């Protein structure tokens, strides 16, 4: 490596070379797309040659645009598929009893994978043709599960290069995770620190959070009403909508708590975003994951936490809707369902904003073309 290749540049310099925002450059570096190391002061540094090599590739590494996995199976078979995908934490699973409703709901947002239960459909050719001919799914992996699927004839018009046959449903989670993370993403995701766990798709999740444009925005009634409702309905003193950045847990909405954010390492929600359902700790002081947390060991002495994931339109988990108490608590099934549904309303609000943003950009593009 000559002197020019050994030149060390900062994240800001890398952003200028790449022609992207500093935030995007930071995410590429933290995600491992650009090799880097930390200085004794904790700052990331990279070689100019590694940044230039990325530019010469003429495009940034392909990052999966979705964490959604669509499952199509008969109603009585859907629980088995949902159970099989519980060990695929990077996937946001949506289930449908037949393919045409699924195609309608997919709309213009391509999922990472579509799973077809071969046992549910005696002849899968028609289903594959419908999926393969949909332009919205041209980058979507199609996973046909069950030995019956091997009898299906797949041609180029049905997206033969994207079809994977899986004989055993026990192998589905691994295949779905691979589809969500993409071929260029390592299986273990970003390197986890000793302070908190990271999901396997953390780099993609952080990019999705940046795209949402929600972090460090003013309070909004649409979100504040939901945290108020969660606190009142469940009888909790504190309710939060959290967003997890690389270094912070920032509160888009907060009820019963003065602080606007905490270090990321304090976030109970680091564990919530690792799963697709609510995460509950009935006594934080007795939970080895949280007993040493500063917010548990010292003021404000939290003791109970329950949180459900909040996702964007592409299925990436941005944070959570959570409730907290200063005494140990439990949630019954009805209360858990309330929290789950309120978190879904938060997700719906985020999805609605993303849809409005896409529509506005499309209208602006049409307006420019007309002038």
mmCIF file of C-alpha atoms in Angstrom:
data_model
loop_
_atom_site.group_PDB
_atom_site.id
_atom_site.type_symbol
_atom_site.label_atom_id
_atom_site.label_comp_id
_atom_site.label_asym_id
_atom_site.label_seq_id
_atom_site.Cartn_x
_atom_site.Cartn_y
_atom_site.Cartn_z
ATOM 1 C CA UNK A 1 0.000 0.000 0.000
ATOM 2 C CA UNK A 2 1.565 3.325 -1.094
ATOM 3 C CA UNK A 3 1.320 6.615 0.792
ATOM 4 C CA UNK A 4 -1.892 7.672 -0.975
ATOM 5 C CA UNK A 5 -3.565 4.358 -0.226
ATOM 6 C CA UNK A 6 -2.514 4.640 3.428
ATOM 7 C CA UNK A 7 -4.148 8.061 3.794
ATOM 8 C CA UNK A 8 -6.555 7.970 6.726
ATOM 9 C CA UNK A 9 -9.833 9.871 6.404
ATOM 10 C CA UNK A 10 -12.675 10.753 8.740
ATOM 11 C CA UNK A 11 -16.334 9.875 8.358
ATOM 12 C CA UNK A 12 -16.985 13.401 7.044
ATOM 13 C CA UNK A 13 -14.258 12.996 4.417
ATOM 14 C CA UNK A 14 -15.682 9.608 3.416
ATOM 15 C CA UNK A 15 -19.128 11.170 2.971
ATOM 16 C CA UNK A 16 -17.692 13.804 0.607
ATOM 17 C CA UNK A 17 -15.911 11.159 -1.478
ATOM 18 C CA UNK A 18 -19.050 9.006 -1.687
ATOM 19 C CA UNK A 19 -21.387 11.924 -2.324
ATOM 20 C CA UNK A 20 -23.707 10.918 0.523
ATOM 21 C CA UNK A 21 -24.695 12.427 3.853
ATOM 22 C CA UNK A 22 -22.391 12.064 6.840
ATOM 23 C CA UNK A 23 -25.105 9.989 8.520
ATOM 24 C CA UNK A 24 -25.241 7.537 5.607
ATOM 25 C CA UNK A 25 -21.447 7.278 5.550
ATOM 26 C CA UNK A 26 -21.498 6.556 9.283
ATOM 27 C CA UNK A 27 -24.013 3.754 8.768
ATOM 28 C CA UNK A 28 -21.946 2.243 5.932
ATOM 29 C CA UNK A 29 -18.857 2.303 8.136
ATOM 30 C CA UNK A 30 -20.604 0.926 11.225
ATOM 31 C CA UNK A 31 -22.278 -1.732 9.092
ATOM 32 C CA UNK A 32 -18.925 -3.012 7.800
ATOM 33 C CA UNK A 33 -19.372 -1.947 4.164
ATOM 34 C CA UNK A 34 -16.199 0.128 4.595
ATOM 35 C CA UNK A 35 -13.430 -1.420 6.766
ATOM 36 C CA UNK A 36 -12.690 0.790 9.772
ATOM 37 C CA UNK A 37 -11.153 0.929 13.212
ATOM 38 C CA UNK A 38 -11.579 3.023 16.341
ATOM 39 C CA UNK A 39 -9.082 5.557 17.647
ATOM 40 C CA UNK A 40 -8.284 5.593 21.395
ATOM 41 C CA UNK A 41 -10.818 8.431 21.606
ATOM 42 C CA UNK A 42 -13.538 6.226 20.138
ATOM 43 C CA UNK A 43 -13.716 7.850 16.680
ATOM 44 C CA UNK A 44 -14.018 5.747 13.524
ATOM 45 C CA UNK A 45 -11.292 6.049 10.867
ATOM 46 C CA UNK A 46 -10.985 4.499 7.410
ATOM 47 C CA UNK A 47 -8.437 4.300 4.607
ATOM 48 C CA UNK A 48 -9.155 6.516 1.596
ATOM 49 C CA UNK A 49 -8.433 3.533 -0.670
ATOM 50 C CA UNK A 50 -11.312 1.556 0.878
ATOM 51 C CA UNK A 51 -13.717 4.447 0.296
ATOM 52 C CA UNK A 52 -12.516 4.913 -3.297
ATOM 53 C CA UNK A 53 -12.910 1.171 -3.908
ATOM 54 C CA UNK A 54 -16.571 1.505 -2.963
ATOM 55 C CA UNK A 55 -16.978 4.380 -5.432
ATOM 56 C CA UNK A 56 -15.307 2.370 -8.214
ATOM 57 C CA UNK A 57 -17.939 -0.301 -7.705
ATOM 58 C CA UNK A 58 -20.290 2.374 -9.150
ATOM 59 C CA UNK A 59 -22.932 1.683 -6.540
ATOM 60 C CA UNK A 60 -23.205 1.244 -2.829
ATOM 61 C CA UNK A 61 -23.478 -2.323 -1.543
ATOM 62 C CA UNK A 62 -26.917 -3.779 -2.113
ATOM 63 C CA UNK A 63 -28.825 -3.434 1.120
ATOM 64 C CA UNK A 64 -32.076 -5.367 1.388
ATOM 65 C CA UNK A 65 -34.946 -2.896 1.077
ATOM 66 C CA UNK A 66 -37.305 -4.931 3.218
ATOM 67 C CA UNK A 67 -37.526 -7.123 6.292
ATOM 68 C CA UNK A 68 -40.989 -8.364 5.312
ATOM 69 C CA UNK A 69 -41.569 -12.084 4.766
ATOM 70 C CA UNK A 70 -44.959 -12.957 3.261
ATOM 71 C CA UNK A 71 -46.292 -16.447 4.102
ATOM 72 C CA UNK A 72 -49.043 -17.994 1.945
ATOM 73 C CA UNK A 73 -50.662 -21.163 3.311
ATOM 74 C CA UNK A 74 -54.041 -22.583 4.251
ATOM 75 C CA UNK A 75 -55.409 -21.068 7.500
ATOM 76 C CA UNK A 76 -54.850 -24.258 9.511
ATOM 77 C CA UNK A 77 -51.204 -24.372 8.360
ATOM 78 C CA UNK A 78 -50.314 -20.744 9.096
ATOM 79 C CA UNK A 79 -49.576 -21.251 12.849
ATOM 80 C CA UNK A 80 -46.948 -23.868 11.967
ATOM 81 C CA UNK A 81 -45.196 -21.436 9.651
ATOM 82 C CA UNK A 82 -45.351 -18.606 12.179
ATOM 83 C CA UNK A 83 -43.797 -20.907 14.784
ATOM 84 C CA UNK A 84 -41.035 -21.929 12.358
ATOM 85 C CA UNK A 85 -40.164 -18.284 11.702
ATOM 86 C CA UNK A 86 -39.978 -17.300 15.378
ATOM 87 C CA UNK A 87 -36.266 -18.149 15.227
ATOM 88 C CA UNK A 88 -35.772 -15.625 12.379
ATOM 89 C CA UNK A 89 -35.601 -12.359 14.362
ATOM 90 C CA UNK A 90 -34.665 -10.181 11.375
ATOM 91 C CA UNK A 91 -37.945 -11.064 9.630
ATOM 92 C CA UNK A 92 -41.258 -9.257 9.945
ATOM 93 C CA UNK A 93 -43.776 -11.986 9.121
ATOM 94 C CA UNK A 94 -47.147 -11.366 7.446
ATOM 95 C CA UNK A 95 -49.491 -14.314 6.803
ATOM 96 C CA UNK A 96 -52.164 -14.846 4.134
ATOM 97 C CA UNK A 97 -54.521 -17.794 3.489
ATOM 98 C CA UNK A 98 -54.311 -17.421 -0.310
ATOM 99 C CA UNK A 99 -51.967 -15.690 -2.819
ATOM 100 C CA UNK A 100 -54.160 -13.064 -4.414
ATOM 101 C CA UNK A 101 -54.940 -11.186 -1.214
ATOM 102 C CA UNK A 102 -51.199 -11.248 -0.513
ATOM 103 C CA UNK A 103 -50.427 -9.753 -3.928
ATOM 104 C CA UNK A 104 -52.963 -6.979 -3.382
ATOM 105 C CA UNK A 105 -51.521 -6.122 0.037
ATOM 106 C CA UNK A 106 -47.915 -6.151 -1.184
ATOM 107 C CA UNK A 107 -48.668 -3.141 -3.382
ATOM 108 C CA UNK A 108 -45.544 -1.305 -4.491
ATOM 109 C CA UNK A 109 -43.327 -2.378 -1.569
ATOM 110 C CA UNK A 110 -41.434 -5.513 -2.486
ATOM 111 C CA UNK A 111 -40.930 -7.952 0.434
ATOM 112 C CA UNK A 112 -37.634 -9.747 1.008
ATOM 113 C CA UNK A 113 -39.272 -13.157 0.574
ATOM 114 C CA UNK A 114 -42.566 -14.844 -0.222
ATOM 115 C CA UNK A 115 -43.063 -18.277 1.371
ATOM 116 C CA UNK A 116 -45.436 -20.731 -0.345
ATOM 117 C CA UNK A 117 -46.643 -23.856 1.436
ATOM 118 C CA UNK A 118 -46.565 -26.528 -1.287
ATOM 119 C CA UNK A 119 -48.908 -28.735 0.744
ATOM 120 C CA UNK A 120 -51.566 -26.016 0.755
ATOM 121 C CA UNK A 121 -51.617 -25.704 -3.010
ATOM 122 C CA UNK A 122 -51.854 -28.953 -4.979
ATOM 123 C CA UNK A 123 -50.495 -27.231 -8.088
ATOM 124 C CA UNK A 124 -48.078 -24.432 -7.226
ATOM 125 C CA UNK A 125 -47.421 -23.475 -10.861
ATOM 126 C CA UNK A 126 -50.265 -20.967 -10.926
ATOM 127 C CA UNK A 127 -49.155 -19.360 -7.675
ATOM 128 C CA UNK A 128 -45.567 -19.096 -8.890
ATOM 129 C CA UNK A 129 -46.676 -17.616 -12.196
ATOM 130 C CA UNK A 130 -48.690 -14.939 -10.386
ATOM 131 C CA UNK A 131 -45.729 -14.108 -8.169
ATOM 132 C CA UNK A 132 -43.084 -14.364 -10.891
ATOM 133 C CA UNK A 133 -44.937 -12.098 -13.309
ATOM 134 C CA UNK A 134 -45.460 -9.325 -10.746
ATOM 135 C CA UNK A 135 -42.878 -6.580 -11.430
ATOM 136 C CA UNK A 136 -43.087 -5.482 -7.788
ATOM 137 C CA UNK A 137 -41.539 -8.837 -6.822
ATOM 138 C CA UNK A 138 -38.635 -8.974 -9.268
ATOM 139 C CA UNK A 139 -36.078 -8.801 -6.431
ATOM 140 C CA UNK A 140 -38.048 -10.986 -4.021
ATOM 141 C CA UNK A 141 -36.886 -14.500 -3.117
ATOM 142 C CA UNK A 142 -39.640 -17.125 -3.422
ATOM 143 C CA UNK A 143 -39.368 -20.005 -0.934
ATOM 144 C CA UNK A 144 -41.443 -23.099 -1.751
ATOM 145 C CA UNK A 145 -41.714 -25.269 1.373
ATOM 146 C CA UNK A 146 -42.438 -29.004 1.340
ATOM 147 C CA UNK A 147 -41.291 -31.961 -0.778
ATOM 148 C CA UNK A 148 -44.407 -31.547 -2.943
ATOM 149 C CA UNK A 149 -42.880 -28.345 -4.292
ATOM 150 C CA UNK A 150 -40.218 -30.281 -6.178
ATOM 151 C CA UNK A 151 -42.910 -31.378 -8.625
ATOM 152 C CA UNK A 152 -43.505 -27.781 -9.661
ATOM 153 C CA UNK A 153 -42.151 -26.772 -13.060
ATOM 154 C CA UNK A 154 -40.593 -23.318 -12.921
ATOM 155 C CA UNK A 155 -39.640 -21.362 -16.042
ATOM 156 C CA UNK A 156 -37.981 -18.001 -16.554
ATOM 157 C CA UNK A 157 -41.316 -16.170 -16.643
ATOM 158 C CA UNK A 158 -41.963 -17.414 -13.105
ATOM 159 C CA UNK A 159 -38.694 -16.045 -11.764
ATOM 160 C CA UNK A 160 -36.831 -19.371 -11.790
ATOM 161 C CA UNK A 161 -33.619 -17.750 -10.545
ATOM 162 C CA UNK A 162 -35.373 -16.487 -7.427
ATOM 163 C CA UNK A 163 -37.146 -19.708 -6.449
ATOM 164 C CA UNK A 164 -35.717 -21.842 -3.635
ATOM 165 C CA UNK A 165 -37.137 -25.249 -2.727
ATOM 166 C CA UNK A 166 -37.088 -26.216 0.962
ATOM 167 C CA UNK A 167 -38.103 -29.771 1.821
ATOM 168 C CA UNK A 168 -38.194 -29.355 5.612
ATOM 169 C CA UNK A 169 -40.000 -26.490 7.326
ATOM 170 C CA UNK A 170 -37.303 -26.558 10.030
ATOM 171 C CA UNK A 171 -34.922 -25.048 7.442
ATOM 172 C CA UNK A 172 -37.258 -22.153 6.647
ATOM 173 C CA UNK A 173 -35.993 -19.708 9.281
ATOM 174 C CA UNK A 174 -32.418 -19.841 7.995
ATOM 175 C CA UNK A 175 -33.545 -19.302 4.390
ATOM 176 C CA UNK A 176 -35.806 -16.398 5.368
ATOM 177 C CA UNK A 177 -33.037 -14.739 7.387
ATOM 178 C CA UNK A 178 -30.695 -15.026 4.390
ATOM 179 C CA UNK A 179 -33.317 -13.413 2.150
ATOM 180 C CA UNK A 180 -33.774 -10.473 4.521
ATOM 181 C CA UNK A 181 -30.079 -9.863 5.144
ATOM 182 C CA UNK A 182 -29.043 -10.316 1.513
ATOM 183 C CA UNK A 183 -25.953 -12.014 0.084
ATOM 184 C CA UNK A 184 -23.560 -9.250 1.154
ATOM 185 C CA UNK A 185 -24.581 -9.167 4.798
ATOM 186 C CA UNK A 186 -22.772 -11.371 7.334
ATOM 187 C CA UNK A 187 -24.963 -13.757 9.270
ATOM 188 C CA UNK A 188 -24.077 -12.278 12.631
ATOM 189 C CA UNK A 189 -24.785 -8.683 11.615
ATOM 190 C CA UNK A 190 -22.814 -5.879 13.225
ATOM 191 C CA UNK A 191 -20.353 -6.737 15.940
ATOM 192 C CA UNK A 192 -22.251 -6.610 19.215
ATOM 193 C CA UNK A 193 -20.660 -4.793 22.128
ATOM 194 C CA UNK A 194 -20.658 -6.170 25.644
ATOM 195 C CA UNK A 195 -23.169 -3.463 26.624
ATOM 196 C CA UNK A 196 -26.189 -4.501 24.554
ATOM 197 C CA UNK A 197 -27.204 -7.023 21.887
ATOM 198 C CA UNK A 198 -27.699 -6.063 18.233
ATOM 199 C CA UNK A 199 -30.107 -7.580 15.710
ATOM 200 C CA UNK A 200 -28.648 -9.367 12.718
ATOM 201 C CA UNK A 201 -29.952 -6.674 10.357
ATOM 202 C CA UNK A 202 -28.786 -3.696 12.450
ATOM 203 C CA UNK A 203 -27.118 -1.879 9.525
ATOM 204 C CA UNK A 204 -30.306 -2.077 7.450
ATOM 205 C CA UNK A 205 -32.405 -1.155 10.488
ATOM 206 C CA UNK A 206 -30.366 1.997 11.099
ATOM 207 C CA UNK A 207 -30.711 3.040 7.461
ATOM 208 C CA UNK A 208 -34.473 2.514 7.753
ATOM 209 C CA UNK A 209 -34.521 4.686 10.878
ATOM 210 C CA UNK A 210 -32.702 7.444 8.996
ATOM 211 C CA UNK A 211 -35.175 7.180 6.115
ATOM 212 C CA UNK A 212 -38.076 7.602 8.545
ATOM 213 C CA UNK A 213 -36.927 11.122 9.435
ATOM 214 C CA UNK A 214 -38.421 10.768 12.926
ATOM 215 C CA UNK A 215 -35.398 11.193 15.194
ATOM 216 C CA UNK A 216 -35.061 14.593 16.912
ATOM 217 C CA UNK A 217 -38.418 15.859 15.651
ATOM 218 C CA UNK A 218 -40.851 17.851 17.831
ATOM 219 C CA UNK A 219 -43.614 16.160 19.857
ATOM 220 C CA UNK A 220 -46.750 15.279 17.877
ATOM 221 C CA UNK A 221 -50.288 14.641 19.066
ATOM 222 C CA UNK A 222 -50.665 11.543 16.867
ATOM 223 C CA UNK A 223 -47.966 9.778 18.903
ATOM 224 C CA UNK A 224 -48.594 11.455 22.271
ATOM 225 C CA UNK A 225 -52.207 10.251 22.271
ATOM 226 C CA UNK A 226 -51.005 6.657 21.988
ATOM 227 C CA UNK A 227 -48.505 6.848 24.860
ATOM 228 C CA UNK A 228 -51.188 8.503 27.008
ATOM 229 C CA UNK A 229 -53.657 5.773 26.077
ATOM 230 C CA UNK A 230 -51.137 3.019 26.870
ATOM 231 C CA UNK A 231 -50.402 4.495 30.303
ATOM 232 C CA UNK A 232 -54.066 5.065 31.173
ATOM 233 C CA UNK A 233 -55.370 1.740 29.877
ATOM 234 C CA UNK A 234 -52.668 -0.361 31.526
ATOM 235 C CA UNK A 235 -52.392 1.721 34.701
ATOM 236 C CA UNK A 236 -48.707 2.529 34.196
ATOM 237 C CA UNK A 237 -46.948 5.732 35.307
ATOM 238 C CA UNK A 238 -44.644 5.790 32.270
ATOM 239 C CA UNK A 239 -45.217 5.100 28.584
ATOM 240 C CA UNK A 240 -42.723 5.758 25.775
ATOM 241 C CA UNK A 241 -42.282 5.482 22.025
ATOM 242 C CA UNK A 242 -38.579 4.754 21.638
ATOM 243 C CA UNK A 243 -36.314 4.972 18.586
ATOM 244 C CA UNK A 244 -32.896 3.304 18.772
ATOM 245 C CA UNK A 245 -30.027 5.139 17.038
ATOM 246 C CA UNK A 246 -26.422 3.836 17.079
ATOM 247 C CA UNK A 247 -25.716 5.659 20.341
ATOM 248 C CA UNK A 248 -29.039 6.820 21.803
ATOM 249 C CA UNK A 249 -32.467 5.699 22.879
ATOM 250 C CA UNK A 250 -34.518 8.713 21.812
ATOM 251 C CA UNK A 251 -38.143 9.170 22.834
ATOM 252 C CA UNK A 252 -40.467 10.261 20.032
ATOM 253 C CA UNK A 253 -43.196 10.447 22.664
ATOM 254 C CA UNK A 254 -43.002 10.221 26.430
ATOM 255 C CA UNK A 255 -45.651 10.163 29.140
ATOM 256 C CA UNK A 256 -44.566 10.384 32.774
ATOM 257 C CA UNK A 257 -40.830 10.832 32.089
ATOM 258 C CA UNK A 258 -38.896 14.095 31.838
ATOM 259 C CA UNK A 259 -35.719 12.970 30.081
ATOM 260 C CA UNK A 260 -35.750 13.155 26.255
ATOM 261 C CA UNK A 261 -33.290 10.334 25.662
ATOM 262 C CA UNK A 262 -30.793 7.938 27.252
ATOM 263 C CA UNK A 263 -27.608 6.223 26.103
ATOM 264 C CA UNK A 264 -28.420 3.275 23.826
ATOM 265 C CA UNK A 265 -26.831 0.945 26.384
ATOM 266 C CA UNK A 266 -29.598 1.801 28.886
ATOM 267 C CA UNK A 267 -32.411 0.729 26.544
ATOM 268 C CA UNK A 268 -34.490 -2.263 27.633
ATOM 269 C CA UNK A 269 -35.806 -2.029 24.066
ATOM 270 C CA UNK A 270 -32.486 -3.423 22.776
ATOM 271 C CA UNK A 271 -34.001 -6.788 23.651
ATOM 272 C CA UNK A 272 -37.476 -5.940 22.348
ATOM 273 C CA UNK A 273 -36.208 -5.310 18.801
ATOM 274 C CA UNK A 274 -34.693 -8.807 18.732
ATOM 275 C CA UNK A 275 -38.149 -10.376 18.549
ATOM 276 C CA UNK A 276 -41.480 -9.949 16.791
ATOM 277 C CA UNK A 277 -43.664 -9.957 19.899
ATOM 278 C CA UNK A 278 -43.840 -8.154 23.243
ATOM 279 C CA UNK A 279 -40.912 -8.433 25.617
ATOM 280 C CA UNK A 280 -41.795 -8.312 29.320
ATOM 281 C CA UNK A 281 -39.624 -8.177 32.422
ATOM 282 C CA UNK A 282 -41.811 -8.383 35.527
ATOM 283 C CA UNK A 283 -38.997 -7.448 37.930
ATOM 284 C CA UNK A 284 -36.041 -5.707 36.310
ATOM 285 C CA UNK A 285 -33.972 -5.904 39.494
ATOM 286 C CA UNK A 286 -34.203 -9.721 39.427
ATOM 287 C CA UNK A 287 -33.574 -9.983 35.674
ATOM 288 C CA UNK A 288 -29.858 -10.632 34.973
ATOM 289 C CA UNK A 289 -30.137 -8.720 31.683
ATOM 290 C CA UNK A 290 -31.165 -5.512 33.452
ATOM 291 C CA UNK A 291 -30.286 -5.681 37.156
ATOM 292 C CA UNK A 292 -27.108 -3.612 36.620
ATOM 293 C CA UNK A 293 -28.808 -1.079 34.340
ATOM 294 C CA UNK A 294 -28.290 2.456 35.768
ATOM 295 C CA UNK A 295 -32.037 3.167 35.533
ATOM 296 C CA UNK A 296 -32.703 0.055 37.640
ATOM 297 C CA UNK A 297 -29.806 0.115 40.102
ATOM 298 C CA UNK A 298 -30.215 3.853 40.741
ATOM 299 C CA UNK A 299 -32.844 6.555 40.247
ATOM 300 C CA UNK A 300 -35.444 6.372 38.785
ATOM 301 C CA UNK A 301 -35.316 2.729 40.041
ATOM 302 C CA UNK A 302 -37.423 1.119 37.328
ATOM 303 C CA UNK A 303 -38.793 -2.319 38.190
ATOM 304 C CA UNK A 304 -41.229 -3.312 35.423
ATOM 305 C CA UNK A 305 -40.953 -3.100 31.636
ATOM 306 C CA UNK A 306 -43.152 -4.285 28.769
ATOM 307 C CA UNK A 307 -42.503 -3.289 25.170
ATOM 308 C CA UNK A 308 -43.699 -4.244 21.691
ATOM 309 C CA UNK A 309 -41.779 -3.604 18.450
ATOM 310 C CA UNK A 310 -42.661 -0.634 16.253
ATOM 311 C CA UNK A 311 -41.959 -1.233 12.555
ATOM 312 C CA UNK A 312 -41.745 0.800 9.349
ATOM 313 C CA UNK A 313 -43.529 -0.038 6.050
ATOM 314 C CA UNK A 314 -40.725 -2.418 5.057
ATOM 315 C CA UNK A 315 -40.829 -4.370 8.306
ATOM 316 C CA UNK A 316 -37.701 -2.922 9.932
ATOM 317 C CA UNK A 317 -38.023 -2.440 13.696
ATOM 318 C CA UNK A 318 -37.284 1.185 14.561
ATOM 319 C CA UNK A 319 -37.945 0.952 18.292
ATOM 320 C CA UNK A 320 -40.864 0.157 20.560
ATOM 321 C CA UNK A 321 -43.965 1.265 22.380
ATOM 322 C CA UNK A 322 -43.301 0.438 26.020
ATOM 323 C CA UNK A 323 -44.728 0.910 29.489
ATOM 324 C CA UNK A 324 -42.653 1.113 32.670
ATOM 325 C CA UNK A 325 -43.356 1.080 36.402
ATOM 326 C CA UNK A 326 -41.257 1.564 39.534
ATOM 327 C CA UNK A 327 -42.671 -1.584 41.140
ATOM 328 C CA UNK A 328 -42.805 -5.192 39.895
ATOM 329 C CA UNK A 329 -45.885 -5.920 37.799
ATOM 330 C CA UNK A 330 -47.493 -8.516 35.557
ATOM 331 C CA UNK A 331 -49.606 -8.258 32.412
ATOM 332 C CA UNK A 332 -52.464 -10.638 31.733
ATOM 333 C CA UNK A 333 -53.288 -11.812 28.208
ATOM 334 C CA UNK A 334 -55.791 -9.003 27.653
ATOM 335 C CA UNK A 335 -53.312 -6.324 28.736
ATOM 336 C CA UNK A 336 -50.628 -7.832 26.528
ATOM 337 C CA UNK A 337 -53.069 -7.694 23.598
ATOM 338 C CA UNK A 338 -53.809 -4.027 24.354
ATOM 339 C CA UNK A 339 -50.108 -3.138 24.245
ATOM 340 C CA UNK A 340 -49.603 -5.164 21.060
ATOM 341 C CA UNK A 341 -52.461 -3.385 19.310
ATOM 342 C CA UNK A 342 -51.366 0.063 20.448
ATOM 343 C CA UNK A 343 -47.865 -0.656 19.108
ATOM 344 C CA UNK A 344 -49.488 -1.652 15.812
ATOM 345 C CA UNK A 345 -51.223 1.752 15.756
ATOM 346 C CA UNK A 346 -47.850 3.463 16.226
ATOM 347 C CA UNK A 347 -46.490 1.413 13.324
ATOM 348 C CA UNK A 348 -49.528 2.344 11.217
ATOM 349 C CA UNK A 349 -48.897 6.037 11.868
ATOM 350 C CA UNK A 350 -45.280 5.649 10.744
ATOM 351 C CA UNK A 351 -46.377 3.744 7.635
ATOM 352 C CA UNK A 352 -48.970 6.400 6.804
ATOM 353 C CA UNK A 353 -46.330 9.125 6.962
ATOM 354 C CA UNK A 354 -44.037 7.132 4.695
ATOM 355 C CA UNK A 355 -46.865 6.682 2.182
ATOM 356 C CA UNK A 356 -47.645 10.408 2.247
ATOM 357 C CA UNK A 357 -43.957 11.176 1.739
ATOM 358 C CA UNK A 358 -43.748 8.876 -1.295
ATOM 359 C CA UNK A 359 -46.907 10.392 -2.748
ATOM 360 C CA UNK A 360 -45.607 13.922 -2.240
ATOM 361 C CA UNK A 361 -42.318 13.094 -3.975
ATOM 362 C CA UNK A 362 -44.198 11.494 -6.868
ATOM 363 C CA UNK A 363 -46.429 14.555 -7.244
ATOM 364 C CA UNK A 364 -43.402 16.856 -7.153
ATOM 365 C CA UNK A 365 -41.707 14.762 -9.845
ATOM 366 C CA UNK A 366 -44.811 14.962 -12.049
ATOM 367 C CA UNK A 367 -44.981 18.707 -11.479
ATOM 368 C CA UNK A 368 -41.347 19.149 -12.562
ATOM 369 C CA UNK A 369 -41.975 17.127 -15.727
ATOM 370 C CA UNK A 370 -44.972 19.277 -16.632
ATOM 371 C CA UNK A 371 -42.946 22.494 -16.553
#
